[in-house]
Coordinates of C-alpha atoms and ligand atoms in Angstrom, one line a residue:
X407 CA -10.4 36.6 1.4
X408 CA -10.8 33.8 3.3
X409 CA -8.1 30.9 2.4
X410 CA -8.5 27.4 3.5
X411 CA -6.0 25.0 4.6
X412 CA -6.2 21.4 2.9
X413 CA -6.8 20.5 6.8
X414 CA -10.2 22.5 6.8
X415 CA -11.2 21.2 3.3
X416 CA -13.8 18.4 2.9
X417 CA -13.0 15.9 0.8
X418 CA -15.9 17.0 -1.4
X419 CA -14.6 20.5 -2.0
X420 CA -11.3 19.3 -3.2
X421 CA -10.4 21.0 -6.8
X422 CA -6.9 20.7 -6.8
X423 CA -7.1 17.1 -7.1
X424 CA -9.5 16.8 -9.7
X425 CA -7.4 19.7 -11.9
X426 CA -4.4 17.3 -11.2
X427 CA -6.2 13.9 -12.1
X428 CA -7.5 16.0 -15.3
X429 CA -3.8 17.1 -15.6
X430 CA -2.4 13.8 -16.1
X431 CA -0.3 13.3 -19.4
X432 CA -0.1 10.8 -21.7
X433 CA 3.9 9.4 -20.8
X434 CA 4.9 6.8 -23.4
X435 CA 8.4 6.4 -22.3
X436 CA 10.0 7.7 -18.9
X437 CA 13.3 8.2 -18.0
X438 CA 14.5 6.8 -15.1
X439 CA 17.3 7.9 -13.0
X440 CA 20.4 6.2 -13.2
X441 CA 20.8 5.6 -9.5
X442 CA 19.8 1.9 -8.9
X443 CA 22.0 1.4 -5.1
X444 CA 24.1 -1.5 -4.7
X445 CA 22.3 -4.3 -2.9
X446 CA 23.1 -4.2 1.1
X447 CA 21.6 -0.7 0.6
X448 CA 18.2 -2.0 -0.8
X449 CA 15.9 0.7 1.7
X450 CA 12.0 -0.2 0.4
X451 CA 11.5 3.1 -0.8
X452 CA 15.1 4.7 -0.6
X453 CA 16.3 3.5 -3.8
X454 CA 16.9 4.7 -5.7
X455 CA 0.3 1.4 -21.6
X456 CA -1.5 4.0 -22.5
X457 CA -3.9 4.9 -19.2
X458 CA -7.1 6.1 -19.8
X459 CA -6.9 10.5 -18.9
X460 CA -9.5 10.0 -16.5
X461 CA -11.3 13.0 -14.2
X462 CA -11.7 12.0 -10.7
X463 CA -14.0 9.7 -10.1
X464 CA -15.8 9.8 -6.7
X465 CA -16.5 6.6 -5.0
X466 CA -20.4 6.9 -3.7
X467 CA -21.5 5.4 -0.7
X468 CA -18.7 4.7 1.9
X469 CA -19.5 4.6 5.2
X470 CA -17.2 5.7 7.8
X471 CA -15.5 3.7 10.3
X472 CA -14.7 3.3 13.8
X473 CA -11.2 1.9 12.7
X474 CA -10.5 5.4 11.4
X475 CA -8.1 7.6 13.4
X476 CA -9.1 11.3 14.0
X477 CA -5.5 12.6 13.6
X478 CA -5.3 15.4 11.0
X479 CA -4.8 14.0 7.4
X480 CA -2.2 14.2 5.1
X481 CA -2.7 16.8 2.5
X482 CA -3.6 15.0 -1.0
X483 CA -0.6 16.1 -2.8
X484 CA 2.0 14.9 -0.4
X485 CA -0.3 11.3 -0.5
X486 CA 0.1 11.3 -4.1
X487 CA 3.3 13.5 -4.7
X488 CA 5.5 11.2 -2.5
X489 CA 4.9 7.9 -2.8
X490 CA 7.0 4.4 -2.9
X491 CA 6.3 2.4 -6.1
X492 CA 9.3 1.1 -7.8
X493 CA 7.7 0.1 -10.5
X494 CA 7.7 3.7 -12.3
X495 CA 11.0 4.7 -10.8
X496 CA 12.9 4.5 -7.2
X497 CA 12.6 8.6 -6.6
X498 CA 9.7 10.0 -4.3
X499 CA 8.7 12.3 -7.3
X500 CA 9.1 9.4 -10.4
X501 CA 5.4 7.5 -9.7
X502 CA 3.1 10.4 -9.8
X503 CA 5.3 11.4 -13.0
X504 CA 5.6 8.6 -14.3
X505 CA 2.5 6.1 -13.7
X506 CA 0.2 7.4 -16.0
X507 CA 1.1 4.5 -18.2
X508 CA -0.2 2.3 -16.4
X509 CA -3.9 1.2 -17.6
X510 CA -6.4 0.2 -15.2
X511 CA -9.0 -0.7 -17.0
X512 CA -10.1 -3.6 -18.3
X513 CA -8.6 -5.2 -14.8
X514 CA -8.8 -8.2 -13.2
X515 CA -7.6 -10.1 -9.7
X516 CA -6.8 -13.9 -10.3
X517 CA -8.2 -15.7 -6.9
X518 CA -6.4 -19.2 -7.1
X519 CA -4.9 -21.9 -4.6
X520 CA -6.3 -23.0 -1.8
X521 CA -9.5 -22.2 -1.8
X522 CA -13.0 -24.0 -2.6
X523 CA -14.0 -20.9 -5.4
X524 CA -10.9 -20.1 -7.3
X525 CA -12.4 -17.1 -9.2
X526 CA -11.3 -14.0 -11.1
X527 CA -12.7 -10.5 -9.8
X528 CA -13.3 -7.9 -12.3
X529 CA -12.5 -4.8 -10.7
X530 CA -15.5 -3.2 -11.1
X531 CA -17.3 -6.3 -8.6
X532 CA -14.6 -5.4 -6.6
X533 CA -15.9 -1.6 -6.3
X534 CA -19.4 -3.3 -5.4
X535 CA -18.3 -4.3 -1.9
X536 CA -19.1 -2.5 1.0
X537 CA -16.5 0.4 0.5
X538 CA -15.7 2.2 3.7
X539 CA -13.3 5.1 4.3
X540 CA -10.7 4.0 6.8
X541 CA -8.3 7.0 7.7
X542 CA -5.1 4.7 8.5
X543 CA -1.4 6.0 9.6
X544 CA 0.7 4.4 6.8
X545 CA 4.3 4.5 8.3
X546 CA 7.3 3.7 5.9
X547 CA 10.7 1.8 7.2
X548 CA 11.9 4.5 6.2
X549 CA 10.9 6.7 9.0
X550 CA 8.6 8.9 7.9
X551 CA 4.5 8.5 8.1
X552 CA 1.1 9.8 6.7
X553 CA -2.6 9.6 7.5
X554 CA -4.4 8.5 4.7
X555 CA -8.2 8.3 4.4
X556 CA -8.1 5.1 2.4
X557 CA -11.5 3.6 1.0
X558 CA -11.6 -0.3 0.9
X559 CA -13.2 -3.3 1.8
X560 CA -11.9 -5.6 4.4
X561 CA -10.0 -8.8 2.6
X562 CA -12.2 -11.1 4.5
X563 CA -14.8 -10.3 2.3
X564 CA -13.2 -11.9 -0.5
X565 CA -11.6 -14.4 1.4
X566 CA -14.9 -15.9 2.4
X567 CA -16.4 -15.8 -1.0
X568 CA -14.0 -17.7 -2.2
X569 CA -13.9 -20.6 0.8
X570 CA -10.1 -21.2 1.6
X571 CA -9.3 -25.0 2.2
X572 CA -8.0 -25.8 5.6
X573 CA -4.5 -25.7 3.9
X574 CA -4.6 -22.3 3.8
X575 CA -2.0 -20.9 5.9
X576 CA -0.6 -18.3 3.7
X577 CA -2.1 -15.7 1.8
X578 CA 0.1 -13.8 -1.4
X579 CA -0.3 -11.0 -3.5
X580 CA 1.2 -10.2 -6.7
X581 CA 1.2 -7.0 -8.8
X582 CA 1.4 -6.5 -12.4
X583 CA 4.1 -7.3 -14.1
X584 CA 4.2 -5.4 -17.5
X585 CA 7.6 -3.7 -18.6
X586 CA 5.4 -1.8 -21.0
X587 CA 3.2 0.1 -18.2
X588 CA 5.5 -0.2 -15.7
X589 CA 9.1 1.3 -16.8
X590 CA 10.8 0.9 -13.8
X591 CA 10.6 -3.4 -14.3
X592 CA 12.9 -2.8 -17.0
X593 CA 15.4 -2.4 -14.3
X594 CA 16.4 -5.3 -12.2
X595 CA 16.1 -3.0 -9.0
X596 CA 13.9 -5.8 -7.1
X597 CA 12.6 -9.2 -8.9
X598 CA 9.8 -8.9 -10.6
X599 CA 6.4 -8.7 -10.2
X600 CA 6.5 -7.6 -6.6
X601 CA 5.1 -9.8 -4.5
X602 CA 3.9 -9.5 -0.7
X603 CA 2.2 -11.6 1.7
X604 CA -0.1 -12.0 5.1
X605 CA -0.9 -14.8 7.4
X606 CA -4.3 -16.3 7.2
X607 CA -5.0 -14.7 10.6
X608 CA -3.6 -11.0 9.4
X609 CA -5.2 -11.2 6.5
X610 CA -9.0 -12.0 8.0
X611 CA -8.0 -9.1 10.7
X612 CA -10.4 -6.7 10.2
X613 CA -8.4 -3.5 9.9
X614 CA -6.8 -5.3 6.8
X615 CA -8.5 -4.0 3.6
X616 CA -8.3 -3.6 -0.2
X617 CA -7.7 -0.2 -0.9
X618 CA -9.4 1.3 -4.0
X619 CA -9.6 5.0 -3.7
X620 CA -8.7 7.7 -1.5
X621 CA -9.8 11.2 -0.3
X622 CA -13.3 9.5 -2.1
X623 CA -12.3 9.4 -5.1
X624 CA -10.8 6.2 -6.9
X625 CA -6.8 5.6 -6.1
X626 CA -4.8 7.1 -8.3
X627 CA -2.1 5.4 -10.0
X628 CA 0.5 6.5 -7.8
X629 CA -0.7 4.9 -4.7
X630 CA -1.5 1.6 -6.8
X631 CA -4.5 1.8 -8.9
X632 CA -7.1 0.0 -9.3
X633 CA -6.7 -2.5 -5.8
X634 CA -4.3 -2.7 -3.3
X635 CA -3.3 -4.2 -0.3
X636 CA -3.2 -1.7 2.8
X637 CA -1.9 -2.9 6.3
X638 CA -1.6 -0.3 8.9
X639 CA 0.4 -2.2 11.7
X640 CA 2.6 -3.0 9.2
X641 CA 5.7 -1.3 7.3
X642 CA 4.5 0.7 3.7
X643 CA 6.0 -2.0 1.8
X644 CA 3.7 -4.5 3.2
X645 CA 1.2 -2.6 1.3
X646 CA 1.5 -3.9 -2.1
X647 CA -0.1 -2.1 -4.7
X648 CA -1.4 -2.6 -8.4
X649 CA -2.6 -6.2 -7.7
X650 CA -3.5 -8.8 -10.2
X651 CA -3.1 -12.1 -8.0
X652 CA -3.9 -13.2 -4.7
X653 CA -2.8 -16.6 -4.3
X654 CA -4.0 -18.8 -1.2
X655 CA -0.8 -21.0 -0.1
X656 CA 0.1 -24.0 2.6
X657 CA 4.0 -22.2 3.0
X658 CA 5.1 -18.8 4.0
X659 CA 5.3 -17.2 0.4
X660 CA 8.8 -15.5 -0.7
X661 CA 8.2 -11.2 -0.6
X662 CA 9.8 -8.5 -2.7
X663 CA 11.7 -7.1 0.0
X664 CA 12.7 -10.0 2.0
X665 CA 13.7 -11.9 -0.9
X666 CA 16.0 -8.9 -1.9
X667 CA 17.6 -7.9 1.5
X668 CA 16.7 -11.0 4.0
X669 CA 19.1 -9.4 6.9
X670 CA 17.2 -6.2 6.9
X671 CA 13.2 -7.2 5.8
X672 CA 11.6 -10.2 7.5
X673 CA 8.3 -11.7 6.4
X674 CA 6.3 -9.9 9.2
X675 CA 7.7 -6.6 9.2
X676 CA 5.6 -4.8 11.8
X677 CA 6.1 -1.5 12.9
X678 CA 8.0 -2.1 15.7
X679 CA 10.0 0.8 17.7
X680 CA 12.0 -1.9 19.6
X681 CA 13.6 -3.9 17.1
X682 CA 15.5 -1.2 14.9
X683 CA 16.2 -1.6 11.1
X684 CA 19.5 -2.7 10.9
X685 CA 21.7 0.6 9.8
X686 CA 19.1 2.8 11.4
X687 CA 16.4 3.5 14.5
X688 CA 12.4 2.8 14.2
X689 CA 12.0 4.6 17.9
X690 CA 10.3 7.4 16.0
X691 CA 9.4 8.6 12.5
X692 CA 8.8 11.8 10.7
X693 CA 5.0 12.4 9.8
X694 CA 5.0 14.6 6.6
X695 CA 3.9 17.7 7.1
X696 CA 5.3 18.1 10.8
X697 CA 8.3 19.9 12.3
X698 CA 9.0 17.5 15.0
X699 CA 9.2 14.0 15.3
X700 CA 7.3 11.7 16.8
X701 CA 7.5 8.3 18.7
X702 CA 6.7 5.4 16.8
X703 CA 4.1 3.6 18.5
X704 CA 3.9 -0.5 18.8
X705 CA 2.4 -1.8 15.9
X706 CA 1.9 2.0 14.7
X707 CA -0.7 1.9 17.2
X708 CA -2.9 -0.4 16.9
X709 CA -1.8 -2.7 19.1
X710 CA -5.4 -3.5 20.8
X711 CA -6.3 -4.9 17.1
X712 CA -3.5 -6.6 16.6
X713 CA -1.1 -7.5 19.5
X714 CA -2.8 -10.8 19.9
X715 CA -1.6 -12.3 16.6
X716 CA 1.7 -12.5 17.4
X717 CA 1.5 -13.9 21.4
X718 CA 4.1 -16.3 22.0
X719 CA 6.5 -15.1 18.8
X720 CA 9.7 -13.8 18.8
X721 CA 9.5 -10.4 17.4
X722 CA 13.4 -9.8 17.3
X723 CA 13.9 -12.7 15.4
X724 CA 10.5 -12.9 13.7
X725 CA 10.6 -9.3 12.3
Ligands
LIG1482 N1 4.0 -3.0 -6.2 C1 4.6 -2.2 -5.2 N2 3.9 -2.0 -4.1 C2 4.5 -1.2 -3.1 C3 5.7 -0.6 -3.3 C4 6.4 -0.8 -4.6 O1 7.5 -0.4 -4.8 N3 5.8 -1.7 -5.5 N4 6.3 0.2 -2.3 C5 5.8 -0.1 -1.0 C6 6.3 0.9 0.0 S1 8.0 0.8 0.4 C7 5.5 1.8 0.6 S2 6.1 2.8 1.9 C8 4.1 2.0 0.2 C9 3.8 3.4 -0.2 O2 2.5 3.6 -0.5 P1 2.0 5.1 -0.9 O3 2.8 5.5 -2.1 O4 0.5 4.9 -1.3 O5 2.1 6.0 0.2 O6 3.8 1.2 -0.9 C10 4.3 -0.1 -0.9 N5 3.8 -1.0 -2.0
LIG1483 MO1 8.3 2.0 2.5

């Protein structure tokens, strides 16, 4: 019998993610460990509602890109078995257990600042955009990295439908903030909602998109259903999911991460193997699924893209 290896799979012939998505149980209440860490050991992604059982849902129509690494992908289960989302719990394992509370329809994205359009997005415009699949290295601070073929949009897209004002300097992003859906925000482990945020000029780069599905199908909750931010030069956390506001701003906007540790998370928090966290090294990372590790490459390599944004800056003090 011959036995295929999620590596030789096509996306389309997928079952065990559509038996898991089928799978999904109905969690009123989740119990979260007790191991919220002391702050000056706040690691994005070390710390420690009712949704709709849905089947998968494929996304038709995505066109592939020339952004798109050909590395072998992560396996779907470790992309949605280990994921960062403190919202349903600080532990690895806690958001694909626990995030089925979270609804995701009816949704909606609040466009509002500094712009000529303010408008709200119903998610379901959002899906009409041209969706691409973009297979991106996402690499956490925390040393360890996947390949993930994300489908999105690019955020200029929606940027230029809604005409930012020449005040615009700032773009931020902020995710749901509902105790009831989101257990974990019953703990004071970061402030609530989490927020992120990009530079005009990051956020128009066109590797930058909203995320809305994955392995074509839409995202599951655990990687931040419906829409969220992805940002492959950038650290994981950068990547904020679940998002209900995107707010155009004159000022550099406060983020989850800086706000709570601002000696070890800066504002632009590229992946950088030259400036190291400060209690450990970003020289190389662990990408799931391998033995060894690997270098970490400047601006987890895709410095052509992107090196030019940040000529002239300090990148050991602006981190
Ligand atoms: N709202 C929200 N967004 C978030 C996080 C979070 O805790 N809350 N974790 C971040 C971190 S630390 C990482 S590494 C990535 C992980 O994304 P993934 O679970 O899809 O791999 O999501 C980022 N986005
Ligand atoms: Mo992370």
């Amino acid at each position: 019998m011959l036995i295929k290896r999620p590596d030789d799979i096509k996306s389309g012939e997928i079952t065990d993610k559509e038996l898991y998505l089928n799978r999904r149980q109905f969690i009123r209440t989740a119990s979260l460990g007790a191991a919220g860490l002391g702050s000056g050991l706040l690691i994005p992604g070390l710390l420690g509602p009712l949704g709709e059982a849905r089947g998968a849902t494929k996304l038709t129509g995505t066109g592939k890109s020339a952004f798109s690494t050909d590395e072998p992908q992560t396996p779907l289960k470790d992309i949605t078995g280990y994921n960062n989302f403190y919202e349903f719990g600080t532990d690895k394992s806690d958001p694909k257990r626990y995030s089925d509370s979270l609804k995701t329809r009816p949704w909606t994205v609040v466009v509002e600042g500094e712009v000529n359009k303010p408008r709200t997005f119903d998610i379901d415009e959002m899906l009409k955009m041209p969706l691409e699949e973009r297979v991106y290295r996402l690499r956490c601070v925390e040393a360890w990295s996947m390949v993930v073929p994300w489908i999105g949009f690019e955020l200029s897209h929606l940027i230029k439908a809604v005409e930012p004002t020449a005040n615009a300097k700032y773009i931020q992003f902020v995710t749901l903030h509902d105790p009831e859906q989101m257990p974990g925000q019953r703990r004071g482990v970061l402030d609530w909602p989490y927020v992120e945020g990009l530079r005009m000029d990051e956020a128009m780069n066109p590797l930058t998109i909203l995320g809305v599905g994955l392995y074509g199908e839409v995202m599951p909750n655990q990687n931040g259903a419906p829409i969220r931010v992805v940002v492959p030069w950038k650290y994981g956390f950068k990547s904020i999911k679940s998002i209900v506001k995107i707010r155009f701003v004159e000022k550099e906007p406060p983020t989850a991460w800086n706000v709570a540790a601002p000696q070890e998370y800066g504002f632009y928090s590229n992946v950088n193997p030259t400036v190291n966290h400060p209690r450990w090294s970003q020289a190389s990372e662990r990408r799931i699924g391998d033995f060894f590790r690997r270098k970490t490459l400047m601006f987890n390599g895709y410095e052509e893209q992107v090196a030019h944004l940040y000529k002239g800056m300090d990148l050991t003090k602006l981190y």
